[in-house]
Amino acid sequence: MSPTINYVYAASLSLLLAIRYAVRRRKLPENHPPIVDMPVHEMFNNPREAYENALKEHGPVIAVRRKGILEFIVDESLSQAVLTSDQSFSFEEAMAQVLNLRPYVSFFWSFFAEIDQLVQTGINPRLSTIFEQICPVFVRNADKAIEHRTVDMFEEAHSSIAEAMIVLIFGEGYSNERNIKVVIEVATDIAGLTGMYQNSSTLGRHFPTIWAIVTWVKVSCTSIRAFFSIIGPQVWRHVRSRKWVPGDEKPASVLEYLSYKHAKNGRIGFTSFLWIMSLLQGLIFASVHQTASVVVWVIFEIAMRPEYLKALREEVYNHVDPITHDLDPSNVGDAIQKAVWLDSFIREVMRTKGDTLAICRMTTGDINLGKYTLPKGHLVFPLATLTHLNPAYHPEPTVFRPERWHGENARPAVMSSISYIPFGFGRWACPGRILAVSEIKMIVWSIIVKATPRLEGNEYKIVDPLNVTSVPPEGVLILEPFSFS
Ligand code: HEM
């Protein structure tokens, strides 16, 4: 590394340490919520019971120290206030902390809002074209997976989604093995920065600040560097190859959308190029890892519940080529919209998979909540199981029943509410959820039209009970050939 880069790292990391130290040392307000001393093994191995019992005893808001940091947990009666009062509880500040991105985000505060807008205006209006573009990626990859019979579903979903995102973000010309590898590494490494694999590391559990520094330096020197040095020159040539005058023609990819948006006098300069590359990296992080993990959940649950296969296959029957038996990309958007069974199956998987501390906000000042005052600069998490497994919202909440989302109570998988928060809630609810659920549908269909998923021993293992969505379950998945004829 050059001395300048070393200097930037040292300065950023010192700032990060100073901020963490200052946050930890600040005195708590007098009427702070009760601080619960939770045994570490309960918090990591049995988080649902541990947090629910603590809230039952001391609720509705408690403070718990996790990995050395004091966090606040609220029950379902206060979730809405936390997730929707943006003045008091900041999404951006929380993300900056969770991603250990504070030094960077302090300089580029519009980062999260710009990615949000990018998805809302650069992706969502083009979804039906995008589905037809990326559907063949899923069909091709499913065919390869079915040939192997025994599949690492996470690896399979991760590389399919990475390839689909390359087509969507950069364009089909970028889809090659080298770029896919870089995108997979970026998605995995940035996901790692959120601490999702921290629970399995001794350093991460006991020395979180050192862990964050080591992880950031490692990721910056590997996948982030590869992203800039391998994909960077291709993007640079692309954005410099022509003028970007809004209104000239429609953007064919997210990169082109951003080029039109950031061009000055029709040209992209070096600073705009760096900004575009950073936004695209953020988009890759947001779009690949989580979706791949949920795909594993959905396929595993289908394998565990073969009684649903008939209805799931019937929905796609008319969209399968009668000769090749491939899922047909033309009009796949229409099929996606009408697939009530698969949609409710996905919704039920996302409701029941057992997340605990999935979404959070950060206090922007000393904030009054209920009868307590929460100190400035702390993370506040609604306990998701009290929402998703709450009998007041979902009768017989632990029973897996996709049919509960049919008929009068019909709710699409993407519809957030205060009783369903896998995609978050409020102003910052996931803007990519329609794309995510549609990708999951295309991947599931590409598999089940040609194979029946089965889990060896009819079982899977949850790897990290505290990070159920982000760290996918493990199991040996077998794809047994199936034919409609
Ligand atoms: C099944 C897959 C996915 C899940 C479970 C998921 C879940 C979430 C959650 C929980 C949040 C935070 C919301 C909050 O705190 O209220 C979020 C934010 C976000 N998600 Fe997703 N997401 C998924 C896929 C995607 C995809 C495919 C994209 C991009 C196309 C995407 C883009 C984003 C962005 C940009 C944010 C930041 C919030 C914002 O800018 O508004 N997500 N997601």
Coordinates of C-alpha atoms and ligand atoms in Angstrom, one line a residue:
M1 CA 0.0 0.0 0.0
S2 CA 1.2 3.5 -0.7
P3 CA 2.1 5.8 2.3
T4 CA -0.9 8.1 1.4
I5 CA -3.4 5.2 1.7
N6 CA -1.8 4.1 4.9
Y7 CA -2.2 7.6 6.2
V8 CA -5.9 7.7 5.2
Y9 CA -6.5 4.4 6.9
A10 CA -4.7 5.5 10.1
A11 CA -6.7 8.8 10.2
S12 CA -10.0 7.1 9.5
L13 CA -9.5 4.4 12.0
S14 CA -8.3 6.7 14.8
L15 CA -11.5 8.8 14.1
L16 CA -13.6 5.6 14.4
L17 CA -11.9 4.7 17.7
A18 CA -12.3 8.2 19.0
I19 CA -16.0 8.3 18.1
R20 CA -16.6 4.8 19.6
Y21 CA -14.8 5.8 22.8
A22 CA -16.7 9.1 23.1
V23 CA -20.0 7.4 22.5
R24 CA -19.3 4.7 25.2
R25 CA -18.1 7.2 27.8
R26 CA -21.1 9.6 27.6
K27 CA -23.0 9.6 30.8
L28 CA -26.5 8.0 30.6
P29 CA -29.6 10.2 31.3
E30 CA -30.9 9.7 34.8
N31 CA -34.1 7.9 33.7
H32 CA -32.5 5.6 31.2
P33 CA -34.3 2.3 30.6
P34 CA -33.3 -0.7 32.8
I35 CA -29.9 -2.2 31.9
V36 CA -30.3 -6.0 31.6
D37 CA -27.2 -8.1 32.2
M38 CA -27.7 -10.9 29.6
P39 CA -25.4 -13.9 29.6
V40 CA -23.4 -13.9 26.4
H41 CA -24.2 -17.6 25.5
E42 CA -28.0 -16.9 25.8
M43 CA -27.8 -13.8 23.7
F44 CA -26.0 -15.6 20.9
N45 CA -27.5 -19.1 21.1
N46 CA -31.0 -18.4 22.2
P47 CA -31.6 -14.8 21.4
R48 CA -35.4 -15.0 20.9
E49 CA -36.1 -16.3 24.5
A50 CA -33.3 -14.2 26.0
Y51 CA -34.6 -10.9 24.7
E52 CA -38.3 -11.7 24.9
N53 CA -38.0 -12.8 28.6
A54 CA -36.0 -9.6 29.4
L55 CA -38.6 -7.4 27.8
K56 CA -41.4 -9.3 29.5
E57 CA -39.7 -8.7 32.9
H58 CA -38.5 -5.1 32.4
G59 CA -40.1 -3.9 29.2
P60 CA -41.2 -2.2 27.0
V61 CA -37.6 -0.8 26.4
I62 CA -34.4 -2.3 27.8
A63 CA -30.7 -1.7 27.5
V64 CA -28.4 -4.6 26.8
R65 CA -24.6 -4.6 26.3
R66 CA -23.6 -6.7 23.3
K67 CA -20.1 -7.0 22.1
G68 CA -19.2 -4.2 24.5
I69 CA -21.7 -1.7 23.2
L70 CA -24.9 -0.6 25.0
E71 CA -28.0 -1.2 22.7
F72 CA -31.6 -0.5 23.3
I73 CA -34.3 -3.1 22.5
V74 CA -38.0 -2.2 22.3
D75 CA -41.1 -4.4 22.2
E76 CA -43.9 -4.2 19.6
S77 CA -45.7 -1.4 21.4
L78 CA -42.8 1.0 20.6
S79 CA -41.6 -0.4 17.2
Q80 CA -43.6 2.0 15.1
A81 CA -42.4 5.1 17.0
V82 CA -38.8 4.0 16.5
L83 CA -39.1 3.1 12.9
T84 CA -41.1 6.1 11.7
S85 CA -39.9 9.1 13.8
D86 CA -37.0 10.0 11.5
Q87 CA -36.2 13.2 13.5
S88 CA -35.4 11.2 16.6
F89 CA -34.2 7.9 15.2
S90 CA -31.9 8.0 12.3
F91 CA -31.6 5.2 9.7
E92 CA -28.4 6.7 8.1
E93 CA -26.6 7.0 11.5
A94 CA -27.6 3.5 12.4
M95 CA -26.3 2.1 9.0
A96 CA -23.1 4.0 9.3
Q97 CA -22.5 2.4 12.8
V98 CA -23.6 -1.1 11.8
L99 CA -21.4 -1.0 8.7
N100 CA -18.5 0.5 10.7
L101 CA -18.7 3.2 8.0
R102 CA -18.8 6.3 10.2
P103 CA -15.6 8.1 9.0
Y104 CA -16.7 7.7 5.4
V105 CA -20.4 8.6 5.8
S106 CA -19.6 11.7 7.8
F107 CA -18.0 13.1 4.7
F108 CA -20.6 11.7 2.2
W109 CA -23.9 12.1 4.1
S110 CA -26.1 11.8 1.1
F111 CA -24.8 8.2 0.4
F112 CA -27.8 6.3 1.7
A113 CA -30.4 8.7 0.3
E114 CA -28.8 8.6 -3.1
I115 CA -28.7 4.7 -3.2
D116 CA -32.4 4.7 -2.1
Q117 CA -33.3 7.1 -4.9
L118 CA -31.2 5.2 -7.4
V119 CA -33.3 2.0 -6.7
Q120 CA -36.6 4.0 -6.7
T121 CA -36.0 5.9 -9.9
G122 CA -33.2 4.0 -11.7
I123 CA -34.4 0.4 -11.2
N124 CA -38.1 0.1 -10.1
P125 CA -39.6 1.9 -13.2
R126 CA -37.7 -0.5 -15.5
L127 CA -38.6 -3.7 -13.6
S128 CA -40.5 -5.5 -16.4
T129 CA -37.7 -5.1 -18.9
I130 CA -35.2 -6.1 -16.2
F131 CA -37.0 -9.3 -15.4
E132 CA -36.8 -10.4 -19.0
Q133 CA -33.1 -9.5 -19.1
I134 CA -32.1 -11.4 -16.0
C135 CA -34.5 -14.4 -16.2
P136 CA -32.2 -16.3 -18.6
V137 CA -29.4 -16.0 -16.0
F138 CA -31.4 -17.9 -13.5
V139 CA -32.6 -20.5 -16.0
R140 CA -29.0 -21.2 -17.1
N141 CA -27.6 -21.4 -13.6
A142 CA -30.5 -23.7 -12.4
D143 CA -29.8 -26.1 -15.3
K144 CA -26.1 -26.4 -14.2
A145 CA -27.1 -26.9 -10.5
I146 CA -29.7 -29.6 -11.5
E147 CA -26.9 -31.4 -13.4
H148 CA -24.9 -31.6 -10.2
R149 CA -27.9 -32.9 -8.2
T150 CA -26.3 -32.0 -4.8
V151 CA -26.1 -28.3 -4.5
D152 CA -24.6 -25.7 -2.2
M153 CA -27.8 -23.5 -2.5
F154 CA -26.2 -20.4 -1.0
E155 CA -23.3 -20.5 -3.4
E156 CA -25.7 -21.2 -6.3
A157 CA -28.0 -18.3 -5.4
H158 CA -25.2 -15.9 -4.6
S159 CA -23.5 -16.4 -8.0
S160 CA -26.9 -16.3 -9.9
I161 CA -27.9 -13.1 -8.2
A162 CA -24.4 -11.6 -8.6
E163 CA -24.6 -12.3 -12.4
A164 CA -28.1 -10.9 -12.6
M165 CA -27.1 -7.7 -10.8
I166 CA -24.1 -7.3 -13.2
V167 CA -26.5 -7.5 -16.2
L168 CA -28.8 -5.0 -14.5
I169 CA -26.2 -2.6 -13.1
F170 CA -23.6 -2.6 -15.9
G171 CA -25.2 -4.3 -18.9
E172 CA -24.8 -7.7 -20.5
G173 CA -21.3 -7.0 -21.9
Y174 CA -19.9 -7.1 -18.3
S175 CA -21.2 -10.6 -17.6
N176 CA -18.1 -12.8 -17.4
E177 CA -16.5 -15.0 -14.8
R178 CA -14.0 -12.5 -13.5
N179 CA -16.5 -9.8 -12.9
I180 CA -19.0 -12.2 -11.3
K181 CA -16.2 -13.3 -8.9
V182 CA -15.4 -9.7 -8.0
V183 CA -19.1 -8.9 -7.3
I184 CA -19.6 -12.0 -5.2
E185 CA -16.5 -11.0 -3.1
V186 CA -17.7 -7.4 -2.7
A187 CA -21.1 -8.6 -1.6
T188 CA -19.7 -11.1 0.9
D189 CA -17.1 -8.9 2.3
I190 CA -19.2 -5.8 2.8
A191 CA -21.9 -8.1 4.3
G192 CA -19.2 -9.3 6.7
L193 CA -18.5 -5.7 7.7
T194 CA -22.0 -5.5 9.2
G195 CA -20.7 -8.0 11.8
M196 CA -22.9 -10.9 10.5
Y197 CA -20.0 -13.3 10.8
Q198 CA -18.6 -11.6 13.8
N199 CA -20.5 -13.9 16.1
S200 CA -18.5 -16.9 14.9
S201 CA -15.2 -15.1 15.6
T202 CA -13.5 -15.0 19.0
L203 CA -11.9 -11.7 18.1
G204 CA -15.3 -10.4 17.0
R205 CA -17.1 -11.3 20.1
H206 CA -14.5 -10.1 22.6
F207 CA -12.6 -7.3 20.8
P208 CA -15.2 -5.8 18.4
T209 CA -13.3 -2.6 17.7
I210 CA -10.1 -4.4 16.8
W211 CA -12.2 -6.8 14.8
A212 CA -13.8 -3.9 12.9
I213 CA -10.4 -2.3 12.1
V214 CA -8.8 -5.6 11.0
T215 CA -11.9 -6.5 8.8
W216 CA -12.0 -3.0 7.2
V217 CA -8.4 -3.0 6.3
K218 CA -8.6 -6.6 5.0
V219 CA -11.7 -5.8 2.8
S220 CA -10.2 -2.6 1.5
C221 CA -7.1 -4.3 0.4
T222 CA -8.9 -7.2 -1.2
S223 CA -12.5 -7.0 -2.6
I224 CA -12.9 -3.2 -2.6
R225 CA -9.5 -2.9 -4.4
A226 CA -10.5 -5.6 -6.9
F227 CA -13.7 -3.8 -7.6
F228 CA -11.9 -0.6 -8.4
S229 CA -9.0 -2.2 -10.2
I230 CA -10.9 -4.9 -12.3
I231 CA -14.4 -3.4 -12.9
G232 CA -13.2 0.2 -12.5
P233 CA -11.3 0.5 -15.8
Q234 CA -14.2 -1.1 -17.7
V235 CA -16.6 1.4 -16.2
W236 CA -14.2 4.3 -16.9
R237 CA -14.0 3.4 -20.5
H238 CA -17.8 3.0 -20.7
V239 CA -18.6 6.4 -19.1
R240 CA -15.9 8.2 -21.1
S241 CA -16.9 6.7 -24.4
R242 CA -19.6 9.2 -25.1
K243 CA -21.6 12.2 -24.0
W244 CA -24.5 11.8 -21.5
V245 CA -27.1 14.3 -22.4
P246 CA -30.4 13.7 -20.5
G247 CA -33.3 13.2 -22.9
D248 CA -31.1 11.9 -25.7
E249 CA -32.1 8.3 -25.1
K250 CA -33.2 6.0 -22.3
P251 CA -30.5 4.5 -20.0
A252 CA -30.0 0.7 -20.6
S253 CA -28.4 0.0 -17.2
V254 CA -28.0 1.5 -13.8
L255 CA -24.6 2.7 -14.8
E256 CA -26.0 4.6 -17.7
Y257 CA -28.8 6.0 -15.5
L258 CA -26.1 7.3 -13.1
S259 CA -24.0 8.7 -16.0
Y260 CA -26.9 10.8 -17.2
K261 CA -27.5 12.0 -13.7
H262 CA -23.9 12.9 -12.8
A263 CA -22.6 14.2 -16.1
K264 CA -21.5 17.8 -16.3
N265 CA -21.9 19.2 -19.8
G266 CA -22.5 15.7 -20.9
R267 CA -19.2 14.4 -19.6
I268 CA -18.3 12.2 -16.5
G269 CA -15.2 13.5 -14.7
F270 CA -13.0 11.5 -12.3
T271 CA -14.8 12.6 -9.1
S272 CA -18.2 11.6 -10.5
F273 CA -16.7 8.3 -11.6
L274 CA -15.5 7.6 -8.1
W275 CA -18.9 8.6 -6.6
I276 CA -20.7 6.3 -9.2
M277 CA -18.4 3.4 -8.3
S278 CA -19.1 3.9 -4.6
L279 CA -22.8 4.0 -5.1
L280 CA -22.7 0.8 -7.3
Q281 CA -20.7 -0.9 -4.6
G282 CA -23.4 0.0 -2.0
L283 CA -26.0 -1.3 -4.4
I284 CA -24.2 -4.6 -4.8
F285 CA -24.0 -5.0 -1.0
A286 CA -27.7 -4.2 -0.5
S287 CA -28.9 -6.4 -3.3
V288 CA -26.9 -9.6 -3.4
H289 CA -26.2 -11.2 -0.1
Q290 CA -29.6 -10.9 1.7
T291 CA -31.5 -12.0 -1.4
A292 CA -29.3 -15.1 -1.8
S293 CA -29.8 -16.0 1.8
V294 CA -33.6 -15.7 1.6
V295 CA -33.5 -17.9 -1.6
V296 CA -31.8 -20.6 0.5
W297 CA -34.6 -20.3 3.1
V298 CA -37.4 -20.5 0.6
I299 CA -35.9 -23.5 -1.3
F300 CA -35.2 -25.3 2.0
E301 CA -38.8 -24.7 3.2
I302 CA -40.1 -26.0 -0.1
A303 CA -38.0 -29.1 0.4
M304 CA -39.4 -29.6 3.9
R305 CA -43.0 -29.1 2.7
P306 CA -43.4 -31.0 -0.6
E307 CA -47.2 -30.8 -0.3
Y308 CA -46.9 -27.2 -1.7
L309 CA -45.1 -28.2 -4.8
K310 CA -48.1 -29.0 -6.9
A311 CA -49.7 -25.6 -6.4
L312 CA -46.3 -23.8 -6.9
R313 CA -45.7 -25.6 -10.2
E314 CA -49.3 -25.1 -11.5
E315 CA -48.8 -21.4 -11.2
V316 CA -45.9 -21.4 -13.6
Y317 CA -47.0 -24.2 -16.0
N318 CA -48.2 -21.7 -18.7
H319 CA -44.8 -20.0 -18.6
V320 CA -42.7 -23.0 -19.4
D321 CA -41.5 -23.8 -22.9
P322 CA -43.2 -27.0 -23.9
I323 CA -40.1 -28.3 -25.6
T324 CA -37.1 -27.2 -23.5
H325 CA -39.1 -27.1 -20.3
D326 CA -37.3 -23.8 -19.5
L327 CA -39.0 -20.9 -17.7
D328 CA -39.9 -18.5 -20.5
P329 CA -38.5 -15.0 -19.9
S330 CA -41.2 -13.3 -22.1
N331 CA -43.9 -11.8 -20.0
V332 CA -42.3 -13.3 -16.9
G333 CA -43.3 -10.1 -15.0
D334 CA -46.9 -11.0 -15.5
A335 CA -46.4 -14.5 -14.1
I336 CA -44.5 -13.0 -11.2
Q337 CA -47.4 -10.7 -10.4
K338 CA -50.0 -13.4 -10.5
A339 CA -48.2 -16.1 -8.5
V340 CA -50.3 -16.0 -5.4
W341 CA -49.1 -19.3 -4.0
L342 CA -45.4 -18.7 -4.4
D343 CA -45.8 -15.1 -3.1
S344 CA -47.6 -16.2 0.0
F345 CA -45.1 -19.0 0.6
I346 CA -42.2 -16.4 0.4
R347 CA -44.1 -14.1 2.8
E348 CA -44.6 -16.9 5.3
V349 CA -40.9 -17.9 5.1
M350 CA -39.9 -14.4 5.8
R351 CA -42.3 -14.0 8.7
T352 CA -41.4 -17.2 10.4
K353 CA -37.6 -17.6 9.9
G354 CA -37.0 -16.2 13.3
D355 CA -35.1 -12.9 13.0
T356 CA -34.5 -11.1 16.3
L357 CA -32.4 -7.9 15.9
A358 CA -32.8 -7.3 12.2
I359 CA -33.5 -3.6 11.7
C360 CA -32.4 -0.6 13.8
R361 CA -32.2 3.2 14.1
M362 CA -29.9 5.5 16.0
T363 CA -31.0 8.1 18.5
T364 CA -30.2 11.6 17.2
G365 CA -30.3 13.2 20.7
D366 CA -31.5 12.3 24.2
I367 CA -34.9 10.9 23.1
N368 CA -37.9 10.4 25.3
L369 CA -39.5 7.0 24.6
G370 CA -42.3 5.7 26.8
K371 CA -41.4 6.8 30.4
Y372 CA -37.6 6.7 29.7
T373 CA -35.0 8.8 28.1
L374 CA -32.6 7.1 25.6
P375 CA -29.2 8.6 25.3
K376 CA -27.9 10.2 22.0
G377 CA -25.9 8.0 19.6
H378 CA -27.2 4.6 20.5
L379 CA -28.7 1.9 18.4
V380 CA -32.4 1.0 19.0
F381 CA -33.7 -2.3 17.8
P382 CA -37.4 -3.4 17.6
L383 CA -37.4 -7.1 18.6
A384 CA -38.6 -8.7 15.4
T385 CA -39.9 -11.9 16.9
L386 CA -42.4 -9.9 19.0
T387 CA -43.8 -8.7 15.7
H388 CA -43.6 -11.8 13.5
L389 CA -44.5 -14.4 16.1
N390 CA -47.1 -12.3 17.9
P391 CA -50.5 -14.1 18.3
A392 CA -52.2 -10.7 18.3
Y393 CA -51.0 -10.1 14.8
H394 CA -50.8 -13.7 13.5
P395 CA -53.1 -16.3 15.0
E396 CA -51.1 -19.5 15.8
P397 CA -47.9 -17.6 14.9
T398 CA -45.5 -20.5 15.0
V399 CA -47.6 -22.5 12.5
F400 CA -46.2 -22.3 8.9
R401 CA -49.3 -21.5 6.9
P402 CA -48.9 -19.5 3.6
E403 CA -52.7 -19.8 3.1
R404 CA -53.1 -17.1 5.9
W405 CA -52.1 -14.6 3.1
H406 CA -54.8 -15.7 0.7
G407 CA -58.4 -14.4 0.3
E408 CA -59.6 -11.7 2.6
N409 CA -56.3 -11.3 4.3
A410 CA -54.3 -11.2 1.1
R411 CA -50.9 -9.4 1.5
P412 CA -48.1 -9.6 -1.0
A413 CA -44.7 -10.6 0.3
V414 CA -43.3 -7.1 -0.4
M415 CA -46.0 -5.3 1.7
S416 CA -44.5 -4.0 4.9
S417 CA -46.6 -3.1 7.9
I418 CA -46.0 -2.9 11.6
S419 CA -46.8 -6.6 11.9
Y420 CA -44.4 -7.6 9.1
I421 CA -41.0 -6.0 8.9
P422 CA -38.5 -8.3 7.0
F423 CA -38.0 -5.4 4.6
G424 CA -38.1 -2.8 7.4
F425 CA -40.8 -0.2 7.8
G426 CA -41.3 3.5 7.2
R427 CA -39.4 6.0 5.1
W428 CA -36.4 3.6 4.8
A429 CA -38.2 0.3 4.1
C430 CA -36.2 -1.6 1.5
P431 CA -36.6 0.0 -1.9
G432 CA -35.4 -3.1 -3.7
R433 CA -38.0 -5.5 -2.3
I434 CA -40.0 -5.9 -5.5
L435 CA -36.9 -6.9 -7.4
A436 CA -35.8 -9.1 -4.5
V437 CA -39.0 -11.1 -4.3
S438 CA -39.2 -11.3 -8.1
E439 CA -35.7 -12.7 -8.3
I440 CA -36.5 -15.3 -5.6
K441 CA -39.6 -16.3 -7.7
M442 CA -37.6 -16.7 -10.9
I443 CA -34.9 -18.7 -9.1
V444 CA -37.5 -21.0 -7.4
W445 CA -39.3 -21.5 -10.7
S446 CA -36.2 -22.2 -12.7
I447 CA -35.5 -25.0 -10.2
I448 CA -38.9 -26.6 -9.6
V449 CA -39.9 -26.8 -13.2
K450 CA -37.1 -29.3 -13.7
A451 CA -36.4 -30.7 -10.2
T452 CA -37.8 -31.6 -6.9
P453 CA -35.7 -30.1 -4.0
R454 CA -35.1 -32.5 -1.1
L455 CA -33.0 -32.1 2.0
E456 CA -30.8 -34.9 3.1
G457 CA -32.2 -36.3 6.4
N458 CA -35.0 -33.8 5.9
E459 CA -33.2 -31.3 8.0
Y460 CA -31.2 -28.1 8.0
K461 CA -29.2 -26.3 10.7
I462 CA -29.5 -22.7 11.7
V463 CA -25.9 -21.4 11.8
D464 CA -26.3 -18.2 13.7
P465 CA -29.5 -17.8 15.7
L466 CA -28.9 -14.0 16.0
N467 CA -28.4 -13.5 12.3
V468 CA -31.0 -15.9 10.8
T469 CA -31.6 -13.9 7.6
S470 CA -28.1 -12.9 6.8
V471 CA -26.3 -16.1 7.6
P472 CA -28.2 -18.8 5.7
P473 CA -29.1 -22.2 7.1
E474 CA -26.9 -25.2 6.2
G475 CA -28.2 -28.5 4.8
V476 CA -27.4 -30.9 2.0
L477 CA -29.8 -30.0 -0.8
I478 CA -30.5 -32.6 -3.5
L479 CA -32.3 -31.7 -6.7
E480 CA -34.1 -34.7 -8.1
P481 CA -35.0 -34.5 -11.8
F482 CA -38.7 -33.7 -12.5
S483 CA -40.6 -33.4 -15.7
F484 CA -44.0 -31.8 -16.4
S485 CA -44.8 -34.3 -19.1
Ligands
HEM1 C1 -34.8 -10.6 0.3 C2 -33.9 -9.7 0.1 C3 -33.9 -8.4 0.9 C4 -34.2 -8.2 2.2 C5 -34.7 -9.1 3.2 C6 -33.9 -6.7 2.4 C7 -34.2 -6.1 3.6 C8 -33.9 -4.8 3.8 C9 -34.0 -4.2 5.1 C10 -34.6 -4.8 6.4 C11 -33.6 -2.9 5.0 C12 -33.6 -1.8 6.0 C13 -35.0 -1.2 6.2 C14 -35.3 -0.5 7.4 O1 -34.4 -0.4 8.3 O2 -36.4 0.0 7.6 C15 -33.2 -2.7 3.6 C16 -32.7 -1.6 3.1 C17 -32.2 -1.4 1.8 N1 -32.4 -2.3 0.8 FE1 -33.0 -4.2 0.9 N2 -33.5 -6.2 1.2 C18 -33.4 -7.1 0.3 C19 -33.1 -7.0 -1.1 C20 -32.7 -5.8 -1.6 C21 -32.4 -5.6 -3.0 C22 -32.5 -6.6 -4.1 C23 -32.0 -4.3 -3.2 C24 -31.6 -3.5 -4.4 C25 -32.1 -3.6 -5.6 C26 -32.1 -3.7 -1.9 C27 -31.8 -2.3 -1.6 C28 -31.9 -1.8 -0.4 C29 -31.4 -0.4 -0.1 C30 -30.8 0.5 -1.1 C31 -31.6 -0.2 1.3 C32 -31.3 1.0 2.1 C33 -32.5 1.7 2.5 C34 -32.8 2.8 1.6 O3 -31.9 3.3 0.9 O4 -34.0 3.1 1.5 N3 -32.5 -4.6 -1.0 N4 -33.4 -3.9 2.9

